[in-house]
Coordinates of C-alpha atoms in Angstrom, one line a residue:
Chain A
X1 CA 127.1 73.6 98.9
X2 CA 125.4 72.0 95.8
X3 CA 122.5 74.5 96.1
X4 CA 124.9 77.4 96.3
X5 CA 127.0 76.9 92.9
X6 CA 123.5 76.5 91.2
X7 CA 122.4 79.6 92.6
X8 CA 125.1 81.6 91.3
X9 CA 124.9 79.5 87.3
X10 CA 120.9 80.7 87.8
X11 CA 120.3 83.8 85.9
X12 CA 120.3 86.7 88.9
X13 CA 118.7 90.1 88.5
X14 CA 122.0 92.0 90.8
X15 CA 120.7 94.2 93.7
X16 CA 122.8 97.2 93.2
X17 CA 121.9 99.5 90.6
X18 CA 124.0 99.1 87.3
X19 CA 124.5 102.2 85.0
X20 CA 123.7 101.9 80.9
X21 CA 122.8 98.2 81.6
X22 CA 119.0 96.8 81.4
X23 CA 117.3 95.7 85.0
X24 CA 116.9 92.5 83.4
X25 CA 119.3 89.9 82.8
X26 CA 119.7 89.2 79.3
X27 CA 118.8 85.6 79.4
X28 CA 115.4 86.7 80.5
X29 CA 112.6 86.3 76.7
X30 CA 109.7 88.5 76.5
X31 CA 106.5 88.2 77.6
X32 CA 103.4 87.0 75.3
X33 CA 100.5 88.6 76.2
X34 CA 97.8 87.4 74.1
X35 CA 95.3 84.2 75.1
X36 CA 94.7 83.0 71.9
X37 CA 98.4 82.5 71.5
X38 CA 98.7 79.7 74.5
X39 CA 95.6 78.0 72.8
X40 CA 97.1 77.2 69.6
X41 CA 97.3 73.3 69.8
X42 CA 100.9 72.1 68.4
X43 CA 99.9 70.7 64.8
X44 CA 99.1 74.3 63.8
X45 CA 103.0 75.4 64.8
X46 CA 106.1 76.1 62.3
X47 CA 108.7 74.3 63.5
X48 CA 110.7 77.8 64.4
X49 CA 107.1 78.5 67.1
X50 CA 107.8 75.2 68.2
X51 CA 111.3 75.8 69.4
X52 CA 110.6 79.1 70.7
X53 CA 107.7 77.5 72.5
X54 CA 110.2 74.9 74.0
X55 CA 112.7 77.5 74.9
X56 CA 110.2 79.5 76.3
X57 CA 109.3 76.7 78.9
X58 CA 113.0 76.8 79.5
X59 CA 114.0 80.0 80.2
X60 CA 112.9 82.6 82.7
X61 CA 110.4 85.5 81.1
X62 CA 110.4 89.7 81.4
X63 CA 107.5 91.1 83.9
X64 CA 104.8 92.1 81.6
X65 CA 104.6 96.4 81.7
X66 CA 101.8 98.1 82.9
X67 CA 100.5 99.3 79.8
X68 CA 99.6 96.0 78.3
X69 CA 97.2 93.7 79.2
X70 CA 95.3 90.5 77.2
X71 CA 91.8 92.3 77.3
X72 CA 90.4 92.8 73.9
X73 CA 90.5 96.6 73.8
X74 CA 94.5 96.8 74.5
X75 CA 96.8 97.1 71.2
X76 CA 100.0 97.1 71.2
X77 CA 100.4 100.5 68.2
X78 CA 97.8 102.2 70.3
X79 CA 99.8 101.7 73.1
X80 CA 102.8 103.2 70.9
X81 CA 101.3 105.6 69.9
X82 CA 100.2 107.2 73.4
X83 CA 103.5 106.3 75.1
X84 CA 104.9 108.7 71.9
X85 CA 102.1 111.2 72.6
X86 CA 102.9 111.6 76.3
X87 CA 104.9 114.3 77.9
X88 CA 106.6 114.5 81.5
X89 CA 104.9 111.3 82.0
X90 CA 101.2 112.3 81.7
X91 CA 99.9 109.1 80.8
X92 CA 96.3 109.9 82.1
X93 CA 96.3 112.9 79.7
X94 CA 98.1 111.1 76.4
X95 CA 95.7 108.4 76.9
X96 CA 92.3 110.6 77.4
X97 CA 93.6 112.3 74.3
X98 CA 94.1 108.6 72.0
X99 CA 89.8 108.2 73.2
X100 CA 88.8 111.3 72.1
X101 CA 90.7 111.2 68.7
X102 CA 88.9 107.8 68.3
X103 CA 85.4 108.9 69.8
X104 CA 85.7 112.0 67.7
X105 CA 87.0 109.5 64.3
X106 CA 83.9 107.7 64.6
X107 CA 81.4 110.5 64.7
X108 CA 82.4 111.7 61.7
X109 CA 82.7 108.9 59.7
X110 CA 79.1 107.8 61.4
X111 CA 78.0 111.7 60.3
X112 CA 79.1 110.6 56.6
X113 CA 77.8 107.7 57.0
X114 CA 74.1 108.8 57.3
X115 CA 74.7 111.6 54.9
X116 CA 75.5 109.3 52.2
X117 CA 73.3 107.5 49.8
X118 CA 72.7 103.6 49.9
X119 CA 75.6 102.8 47.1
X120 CA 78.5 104.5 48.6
X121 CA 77.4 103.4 52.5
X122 CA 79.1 100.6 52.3
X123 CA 82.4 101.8 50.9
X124 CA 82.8 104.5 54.4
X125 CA 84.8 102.7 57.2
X126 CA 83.3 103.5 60.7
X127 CA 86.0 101.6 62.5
X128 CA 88.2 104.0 64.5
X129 CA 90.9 101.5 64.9
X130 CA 90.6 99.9 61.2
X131 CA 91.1 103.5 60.0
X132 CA 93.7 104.2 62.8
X133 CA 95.7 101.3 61.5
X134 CA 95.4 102.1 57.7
X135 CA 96.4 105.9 58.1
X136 CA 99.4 104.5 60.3
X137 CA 100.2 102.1 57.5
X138 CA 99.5 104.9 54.8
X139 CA 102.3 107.0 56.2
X140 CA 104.6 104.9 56.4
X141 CA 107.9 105.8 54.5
X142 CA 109.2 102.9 52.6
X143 CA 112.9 104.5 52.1
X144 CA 114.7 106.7 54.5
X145 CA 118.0 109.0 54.1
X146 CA 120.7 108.4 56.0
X147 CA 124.0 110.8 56.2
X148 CA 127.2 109.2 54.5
X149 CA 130.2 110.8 54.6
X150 CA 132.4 110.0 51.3
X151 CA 135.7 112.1 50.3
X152 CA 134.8 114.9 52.8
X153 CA 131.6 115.1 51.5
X154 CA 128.2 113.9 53.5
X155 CA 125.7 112.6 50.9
X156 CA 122.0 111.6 51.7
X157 CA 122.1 108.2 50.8
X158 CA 118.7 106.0 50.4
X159 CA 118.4 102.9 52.9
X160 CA 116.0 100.3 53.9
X161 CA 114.1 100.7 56.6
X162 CA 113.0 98.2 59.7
X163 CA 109.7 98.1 60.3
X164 CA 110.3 99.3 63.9
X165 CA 111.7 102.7 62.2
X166 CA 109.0 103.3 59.9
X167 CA 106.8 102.9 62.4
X168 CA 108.3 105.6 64.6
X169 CA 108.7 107.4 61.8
X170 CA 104.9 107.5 60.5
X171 CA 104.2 108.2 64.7
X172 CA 106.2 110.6 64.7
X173 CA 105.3 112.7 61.5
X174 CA 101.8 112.6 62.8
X175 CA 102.1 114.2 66.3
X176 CA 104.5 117.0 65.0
X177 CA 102.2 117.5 62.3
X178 CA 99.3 118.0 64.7
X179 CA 101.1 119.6 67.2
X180 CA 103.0 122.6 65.0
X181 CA 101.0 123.3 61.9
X182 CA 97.7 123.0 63.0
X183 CA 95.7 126.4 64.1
X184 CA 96.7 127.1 68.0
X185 CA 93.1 126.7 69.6
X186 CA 92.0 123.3 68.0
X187 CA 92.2 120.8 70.5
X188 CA 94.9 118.0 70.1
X189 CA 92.2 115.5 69.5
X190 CA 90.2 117.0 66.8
X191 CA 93.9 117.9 65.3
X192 CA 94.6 114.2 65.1
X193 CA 91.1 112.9 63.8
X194 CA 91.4 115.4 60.7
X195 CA 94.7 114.1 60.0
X196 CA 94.2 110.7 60.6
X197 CA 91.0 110.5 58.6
X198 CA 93.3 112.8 56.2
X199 CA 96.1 109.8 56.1
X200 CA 93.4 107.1 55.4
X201 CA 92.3 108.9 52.2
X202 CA 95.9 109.0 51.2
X203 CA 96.1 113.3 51.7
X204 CA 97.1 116.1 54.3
X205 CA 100.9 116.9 55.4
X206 CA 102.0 113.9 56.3
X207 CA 101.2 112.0 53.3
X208 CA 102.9 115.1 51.5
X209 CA 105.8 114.6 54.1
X210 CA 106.1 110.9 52.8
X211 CA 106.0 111.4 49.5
X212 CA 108.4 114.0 49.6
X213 CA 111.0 111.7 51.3
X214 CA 110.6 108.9 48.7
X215 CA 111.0 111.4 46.0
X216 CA 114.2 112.9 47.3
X217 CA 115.5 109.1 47.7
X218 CA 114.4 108.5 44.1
X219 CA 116.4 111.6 43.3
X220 CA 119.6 110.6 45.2
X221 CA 119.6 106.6 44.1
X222 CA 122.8 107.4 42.3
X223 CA 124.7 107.1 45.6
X224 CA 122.9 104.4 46.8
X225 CA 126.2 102.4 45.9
X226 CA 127.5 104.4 48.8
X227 CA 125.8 102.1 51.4
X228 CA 128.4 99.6 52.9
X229 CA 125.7 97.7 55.5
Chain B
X1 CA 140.9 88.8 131.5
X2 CA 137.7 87.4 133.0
X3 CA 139.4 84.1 134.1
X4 CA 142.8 85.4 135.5
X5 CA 140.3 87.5 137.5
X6 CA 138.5 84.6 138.7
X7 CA 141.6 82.5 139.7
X8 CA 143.4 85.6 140.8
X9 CA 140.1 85.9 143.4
X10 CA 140.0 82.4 143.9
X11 CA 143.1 81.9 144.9
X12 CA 143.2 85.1 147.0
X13 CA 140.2 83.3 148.9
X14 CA 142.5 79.9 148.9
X15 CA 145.0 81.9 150.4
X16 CA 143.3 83.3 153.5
X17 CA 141.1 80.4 154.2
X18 CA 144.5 77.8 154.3
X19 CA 143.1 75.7 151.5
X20 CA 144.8 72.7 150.6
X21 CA 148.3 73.4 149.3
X22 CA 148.0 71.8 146.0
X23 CA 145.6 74.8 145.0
X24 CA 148.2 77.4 146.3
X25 CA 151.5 75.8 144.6
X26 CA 149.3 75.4 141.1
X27 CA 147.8 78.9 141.3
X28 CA 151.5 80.5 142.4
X29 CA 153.1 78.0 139.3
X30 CA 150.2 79.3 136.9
X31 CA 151.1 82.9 138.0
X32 CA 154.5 82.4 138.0
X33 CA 154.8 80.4 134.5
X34 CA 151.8 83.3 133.1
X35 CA 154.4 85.9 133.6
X36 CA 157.4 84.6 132.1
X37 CA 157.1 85.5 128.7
X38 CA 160.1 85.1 126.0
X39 CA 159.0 88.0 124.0
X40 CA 156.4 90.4 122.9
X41 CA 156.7 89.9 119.2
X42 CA 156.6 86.1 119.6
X43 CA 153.5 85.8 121.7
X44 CA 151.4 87.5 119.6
X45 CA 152.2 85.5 116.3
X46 CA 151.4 82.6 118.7
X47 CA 148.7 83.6 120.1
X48 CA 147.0 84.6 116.4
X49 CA 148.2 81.1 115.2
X50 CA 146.4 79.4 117.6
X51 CA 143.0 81.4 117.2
X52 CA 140.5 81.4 120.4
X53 CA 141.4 80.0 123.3
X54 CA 140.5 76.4 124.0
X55 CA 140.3 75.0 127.6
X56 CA 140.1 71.1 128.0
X57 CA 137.2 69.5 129.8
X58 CA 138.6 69.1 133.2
X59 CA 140.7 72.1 133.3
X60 CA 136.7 73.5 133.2
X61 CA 135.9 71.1 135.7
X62 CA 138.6 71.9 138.0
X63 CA 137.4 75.9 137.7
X64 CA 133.9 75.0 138.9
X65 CA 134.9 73.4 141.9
X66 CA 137.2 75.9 142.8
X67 CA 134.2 78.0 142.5
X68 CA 132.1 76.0 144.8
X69 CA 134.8 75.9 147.0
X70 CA 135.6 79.5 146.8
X71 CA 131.7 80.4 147.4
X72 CA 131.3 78.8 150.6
X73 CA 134.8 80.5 152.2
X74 CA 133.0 83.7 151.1
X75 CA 129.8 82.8 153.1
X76 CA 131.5 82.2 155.5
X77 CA 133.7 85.5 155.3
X78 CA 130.7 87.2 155.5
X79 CA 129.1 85.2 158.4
X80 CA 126.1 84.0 156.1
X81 CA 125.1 80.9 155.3
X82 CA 127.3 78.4 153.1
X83 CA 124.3 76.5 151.6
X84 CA 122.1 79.3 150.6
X85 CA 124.7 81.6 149.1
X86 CA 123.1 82.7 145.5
X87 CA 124.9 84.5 142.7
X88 CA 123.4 87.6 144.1
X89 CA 124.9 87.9 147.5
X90 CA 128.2 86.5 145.7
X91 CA 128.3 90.1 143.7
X92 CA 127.3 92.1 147.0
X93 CA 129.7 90.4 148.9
X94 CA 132.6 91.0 145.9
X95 CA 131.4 94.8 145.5
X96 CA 131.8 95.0 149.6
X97 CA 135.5 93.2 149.8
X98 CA 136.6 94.7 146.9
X99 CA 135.3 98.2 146.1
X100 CA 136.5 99.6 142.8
X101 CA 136.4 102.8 141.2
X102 CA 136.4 101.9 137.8
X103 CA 133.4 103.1 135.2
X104 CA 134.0 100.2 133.0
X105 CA 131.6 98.3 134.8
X106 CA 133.1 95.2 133.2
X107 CA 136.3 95.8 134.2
X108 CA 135.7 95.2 137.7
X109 CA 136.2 91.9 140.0
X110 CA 133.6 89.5 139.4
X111 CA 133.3 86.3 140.8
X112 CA 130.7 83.7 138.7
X113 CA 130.1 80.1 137.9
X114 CA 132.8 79.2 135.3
X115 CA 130.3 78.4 132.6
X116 CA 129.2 81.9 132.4
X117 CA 132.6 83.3 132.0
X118 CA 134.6 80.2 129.7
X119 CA 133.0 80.3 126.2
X120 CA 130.6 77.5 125.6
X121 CA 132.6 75.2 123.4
X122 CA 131.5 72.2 121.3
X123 CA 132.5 68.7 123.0
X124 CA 134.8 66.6 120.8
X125 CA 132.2 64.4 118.6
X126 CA 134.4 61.8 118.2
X127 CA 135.8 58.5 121.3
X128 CA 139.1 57.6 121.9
X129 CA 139.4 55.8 119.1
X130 CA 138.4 58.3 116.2
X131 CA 135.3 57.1 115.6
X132 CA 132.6 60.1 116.1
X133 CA 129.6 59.1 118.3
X134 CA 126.3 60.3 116.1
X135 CA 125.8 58.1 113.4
X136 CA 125.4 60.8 110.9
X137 CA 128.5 62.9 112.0
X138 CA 129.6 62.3 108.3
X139 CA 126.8 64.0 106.8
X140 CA 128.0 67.3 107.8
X141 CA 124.8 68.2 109.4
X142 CA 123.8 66.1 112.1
X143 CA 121.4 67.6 114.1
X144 CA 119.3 68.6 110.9
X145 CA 119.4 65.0 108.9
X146 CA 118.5 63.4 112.4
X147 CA 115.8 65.3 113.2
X148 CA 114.8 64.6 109.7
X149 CA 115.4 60.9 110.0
X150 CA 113.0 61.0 113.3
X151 CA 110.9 63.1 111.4
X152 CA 110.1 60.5 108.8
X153 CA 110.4 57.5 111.1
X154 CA 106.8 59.7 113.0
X155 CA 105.4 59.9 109.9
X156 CA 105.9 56.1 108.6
X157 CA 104.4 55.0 111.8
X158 CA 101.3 57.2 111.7
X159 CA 101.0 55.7 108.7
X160 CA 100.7 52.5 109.7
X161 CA 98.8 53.7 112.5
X162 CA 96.1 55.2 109.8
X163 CA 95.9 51.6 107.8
X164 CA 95.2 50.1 111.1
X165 CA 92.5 52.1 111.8
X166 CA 91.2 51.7 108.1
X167 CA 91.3 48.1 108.0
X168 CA 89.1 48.1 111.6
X169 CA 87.1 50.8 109.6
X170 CA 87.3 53.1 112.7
X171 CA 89.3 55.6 110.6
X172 CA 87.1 58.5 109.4
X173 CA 88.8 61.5 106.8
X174 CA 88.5 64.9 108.0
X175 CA 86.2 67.3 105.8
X176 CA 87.8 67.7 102.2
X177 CA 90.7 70.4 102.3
X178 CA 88.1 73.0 99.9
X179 CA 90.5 75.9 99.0
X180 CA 88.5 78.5 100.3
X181 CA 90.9 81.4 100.4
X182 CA 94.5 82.0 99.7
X183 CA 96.7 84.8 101.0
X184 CA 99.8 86.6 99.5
X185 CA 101.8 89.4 99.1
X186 CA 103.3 91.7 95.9
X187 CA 105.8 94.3 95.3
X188 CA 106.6 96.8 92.8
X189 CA 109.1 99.6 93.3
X190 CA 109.0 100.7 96.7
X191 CA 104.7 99.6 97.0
X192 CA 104.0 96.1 99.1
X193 CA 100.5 94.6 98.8
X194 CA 99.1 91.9 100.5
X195 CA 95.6 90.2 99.3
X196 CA 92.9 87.5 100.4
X197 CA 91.3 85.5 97.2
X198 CA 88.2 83.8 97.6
X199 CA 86.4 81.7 96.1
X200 CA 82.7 81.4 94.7
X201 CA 82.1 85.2 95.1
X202 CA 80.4 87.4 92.8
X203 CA 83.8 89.7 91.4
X204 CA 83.8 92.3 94.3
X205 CA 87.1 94.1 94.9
X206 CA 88.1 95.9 97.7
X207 CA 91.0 97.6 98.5
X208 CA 92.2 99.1 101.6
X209 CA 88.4 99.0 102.2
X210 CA 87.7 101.2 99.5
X211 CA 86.0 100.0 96.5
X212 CA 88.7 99.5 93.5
X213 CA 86.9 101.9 91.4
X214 CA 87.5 104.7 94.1
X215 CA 90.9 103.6 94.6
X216 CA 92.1 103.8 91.1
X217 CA 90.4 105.7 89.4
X218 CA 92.1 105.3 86.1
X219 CA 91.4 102.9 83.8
X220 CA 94.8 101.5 83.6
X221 CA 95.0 100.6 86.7
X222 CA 91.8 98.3 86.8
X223 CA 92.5 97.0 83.7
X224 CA 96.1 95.6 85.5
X225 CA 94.4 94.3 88.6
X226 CA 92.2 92.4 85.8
X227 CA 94.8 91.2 84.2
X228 CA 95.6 88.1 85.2
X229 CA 91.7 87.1 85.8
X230 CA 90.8 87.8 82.8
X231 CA 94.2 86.0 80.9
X232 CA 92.5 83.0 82.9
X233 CA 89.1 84.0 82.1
X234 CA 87.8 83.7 86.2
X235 CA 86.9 87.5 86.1
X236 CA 83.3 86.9 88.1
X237 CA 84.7 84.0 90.0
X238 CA 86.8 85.7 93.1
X239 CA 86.0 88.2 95.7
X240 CA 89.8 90.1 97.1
X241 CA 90.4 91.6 99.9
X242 CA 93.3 94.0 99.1
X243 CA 96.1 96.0 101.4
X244 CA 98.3 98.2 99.3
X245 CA 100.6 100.6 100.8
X246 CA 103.6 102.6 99.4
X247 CA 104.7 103.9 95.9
X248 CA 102.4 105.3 93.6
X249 CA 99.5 104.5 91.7
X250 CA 101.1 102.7 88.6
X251 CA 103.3 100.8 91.4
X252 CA 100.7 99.8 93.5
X253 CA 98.5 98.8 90.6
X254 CA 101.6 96.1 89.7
X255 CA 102.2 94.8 92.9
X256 CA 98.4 94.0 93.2
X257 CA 98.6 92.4 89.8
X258 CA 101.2 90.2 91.4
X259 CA 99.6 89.4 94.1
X260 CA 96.5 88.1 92.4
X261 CA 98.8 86.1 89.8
X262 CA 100.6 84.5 93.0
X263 CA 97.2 83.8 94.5
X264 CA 95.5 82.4 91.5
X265 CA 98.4 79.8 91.1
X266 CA 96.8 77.3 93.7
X267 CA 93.6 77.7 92.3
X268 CA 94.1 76.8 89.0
X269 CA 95.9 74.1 86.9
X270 CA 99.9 73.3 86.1
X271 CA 99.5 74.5 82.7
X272 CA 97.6 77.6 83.4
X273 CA 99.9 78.6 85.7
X274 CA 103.4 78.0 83.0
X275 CA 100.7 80.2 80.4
X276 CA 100.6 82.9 83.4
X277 CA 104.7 82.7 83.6
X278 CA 104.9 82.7 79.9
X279 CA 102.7 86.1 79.9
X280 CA 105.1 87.5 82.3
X281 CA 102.7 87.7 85.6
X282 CA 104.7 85.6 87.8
X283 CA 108.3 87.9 87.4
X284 CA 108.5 90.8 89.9
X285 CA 109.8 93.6 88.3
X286 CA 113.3 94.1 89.3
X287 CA 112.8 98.0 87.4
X288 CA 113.5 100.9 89.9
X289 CA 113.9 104.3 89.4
X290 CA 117.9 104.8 88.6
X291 CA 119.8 107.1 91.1
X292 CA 121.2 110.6 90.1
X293 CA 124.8 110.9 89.3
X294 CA 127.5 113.3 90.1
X295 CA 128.1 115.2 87.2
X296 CA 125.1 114.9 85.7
X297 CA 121.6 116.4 85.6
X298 CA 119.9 113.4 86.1
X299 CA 120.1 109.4 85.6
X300 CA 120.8 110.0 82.1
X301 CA 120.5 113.8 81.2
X302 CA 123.8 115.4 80.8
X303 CA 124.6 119.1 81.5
X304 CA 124.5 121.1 79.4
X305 CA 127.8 121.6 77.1
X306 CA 129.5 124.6 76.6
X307 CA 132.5 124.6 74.2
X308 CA 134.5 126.9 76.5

């Protein structure tokens, strides 16, 4: 009888299907997938990682998806970005596409690379992910619009930004970019590397997309007042 | 039904054979007190309230040896022998003296022992007195703690059998329990795998006898049946053995990873294995494809909406 009633206090994943609601329980915490982070010894902890560590031993954990995995070549904004890339759930397809943009990143930053002379050599970047990251973090908006409705008016008034947003919003600038204004019979891949290599420089469309955002947020800072949240 | 059928038969044998009176007067009283009934609606509230019927030890008794006696007037109705009368000539002899029409097969006389026919009941646990004979009726469970109890008692004593033998120096261990292999099983969506683990091999993976690189031929996959060996850092260590059947190749590729995590729990330490919980290898995923609704396009995609 005991072992019943603490079966049902237990946090239970329900057999039949539930609509709008999350498979998981919400008591369950999400994974960590990273070695180095289970190696850390305690004195280097805050004390906030120490009491998610301790709750962590306490409470039950997410399965880990089956995109990520702790080998060194995994990252989680790659991951983003191909899960973004993919369509109809072509994941073999979005993900030969994220290789070649890097293979093809890395050739021609190798081509500059021997083309240039011994001063500036050190300056070019031949990292495809370094460069991958920096473009990402170049095209990030750091102000976004949002629609306000005042006095039967809607007004587009300037507003923080999470990180998760700007993130999906640099993402997202980028694969529109590449896949609407670029010439029809370029490949996706060689699309992407121009723009990426593009962001990384600070130039190309989606920089211009950025900046144009933050200067229509300068422009409208009058109603900033607007925002209630 | 069953019974009435048997005393009914019984009796009729009683009848014809002049048994003792006392039989006849208590199967005609029986009868005669069955029938009167005070009234419909009444009897069937008691009979709910009282729930299955219970018969008393010797009112049982009493039934078998009218069936004892009631199988040897047969046997000698048909002119066979009395002491070597089974349960099969009873039925032939019943079928021949009482030939009925009916399909319900069931429905039809039958004479057998009364411990086929009366449910089997449990005997009162409890004397006279109201004190219950096992001594761990109060647990609730008694069969289970005793056998638990006798159980442990075994074990204490081959124990003490074991020290014996060690302190003559006769007693000799068996060869170390190496954990060679380990064997388990993983699901994911609608895929179930099942694997073998061993030890000190050189990394080979097989699965389904095919080699894992032919079997999954996208990276993905292989990277999640590495997962978990690599998170421990045993990646040359093992050889598997896989079966995977069901689901597709992202679902299979999971409940493989599973497996292995499952598997690699015995061979490594406590703390590895709370790191591999922590990473989120141990959880099956309870995610499964959401059904269609009426209404709707799909899980989540509405129709389309038309103002009018």
């Amino acid at each position: 009888m005991a072992a019943s009633i603490s079966g049902l206090l237990k946090p239970w994943t329900p057999r039949v299907f539930l609509v709008r609601w999350s498979r998981y329980n919400p008591y369950y915490l999400e994974p960590e997938v990273s070695k180095e982070a289970y190696s850390r010894p305690e004195t280097e902890l805050s004390a906030e990682e120490k009491e998610q560590r301790e709750l962590k031993a306490l409470r039950p954990i997410k399965a880990a998806t089956s995109g990520v995995s702790s080998s060194v070549f995994d990252d989680p904004v790659i991951s983003k970005f191909i899960n973004m890339m993919m369509e109809h759930g072509n994941k073999v397809l979005a993900r030969e596409i994220m290789t070649q943009t890097l293979e093809n990143i890395k050739k021609k930053q190798v081509e500059k690379y021997h083309k240039a002379s011994e001063g500036e050599r050190e300056a070019i970047e031949c990292n495809p992910y370094t460069i991958f990251h920096q473009a990402l973090e170049n095209c990030k908006p750091v102000v976004g619009l949002a629609s306000i409705q005042k006095g039967g008016k809607y007004y587009q008034v300037p507003i923080p930004l999470t990180d998760n947003r700007r993130r999906f919003l640099a993402m997202k600038w980028m694969i529109t970019e590449c896949r609407d204004n670029k010439h029809r019979r370029t490949h996706m891949y060689e699309k992407l590397s121009q723009e990426l290599l593009a962001a990384f420089g600070k130039e190309g469309n989606v920089m211009k997309k950025k900046y144009e955002l933050h200067k229509m947020a300068e422009a409208n800072r009058a109603y900033a007042h607007y925002r209630w949240w | 039904m069953a019974a009435s059928c048997v005393r009914t038969v019984g009796s009729f044998l009683g009848k014809c054979m002049t048994c003792s009176s006392s039989i006849n007067t208590v199967a005609t009283q029986v009868l005669l007190s069955r029938q009167v009934c005070v009234s419909s609606a009444l009897c069937r509230k008691n009979l709910a309230a009282a729930g299955p019927e219970k018969f008393t030890l010797e009112y049982i008794q009493k039934q078998v040896e009218e069936y004892e006696i009631g199988k040897r007037y047969l046997a000698n109705m048909m002119g066979e022998d009395p002491e070597n009368f089974t349960q099969e000539d009873i039925d032939r002899s019943i079928t021949y003296l009482f030939p009925s029409g009916l399909f319900e097969k069931t429905a039809r006389p039958l004479m057998k022992h009364p411990d086929e026919i009366f449910p089997k009941q449990r005997a009162v646990q409890w004397g006279a007195d109201g004190r219950p004979f096992h001594f761990l009726f109060y647990t609730g469970k008694q069969s289970y703690y005793s056998l638990m109890h006798d159980l442990y008692g075994k074990i204490l004593k081959i124990e003490k059998h074991q020290d014996r033998l060690r302190a003559k120096g006769l007693f000799s261990q068996d060869a170390e329990l190496i954990h060679f292999w380990d064997d388990l099983e993983g699901r994911r969506k609608t895929s179930d795998s099942s694997l073998i683990l061993r030890d000190c091999g050189s990394g080979h993976i097989t699965v389904n006898g095919q080699d894992y690189l032919q079997y999954f031929p996208v990276l993905q996959d292989r990277e999640q049946l590495m997962f978990p060996l690599q998170f421990m850092g045993v990646l040359g260590r093992f050889n598997l053995e896989c079966k995977v059947s069901g689901g597709g190749r992202s679902s299979q590729a999971g409940a493989l990873r599973l497996a292995i995590s499952r598997a690699l729990l015995s061979f490594l330490s406590e703390g590895d294995g709370e790191a591999m919980r922590q990473a989120g290898l141990l959880t099956p995923d309870p995610r499964v494809r959401e059904r269609k609704k009426p209404g709707q396009e799909g899980a989540r995609r509405k129709f389309t909406w038309k103002k009018r």
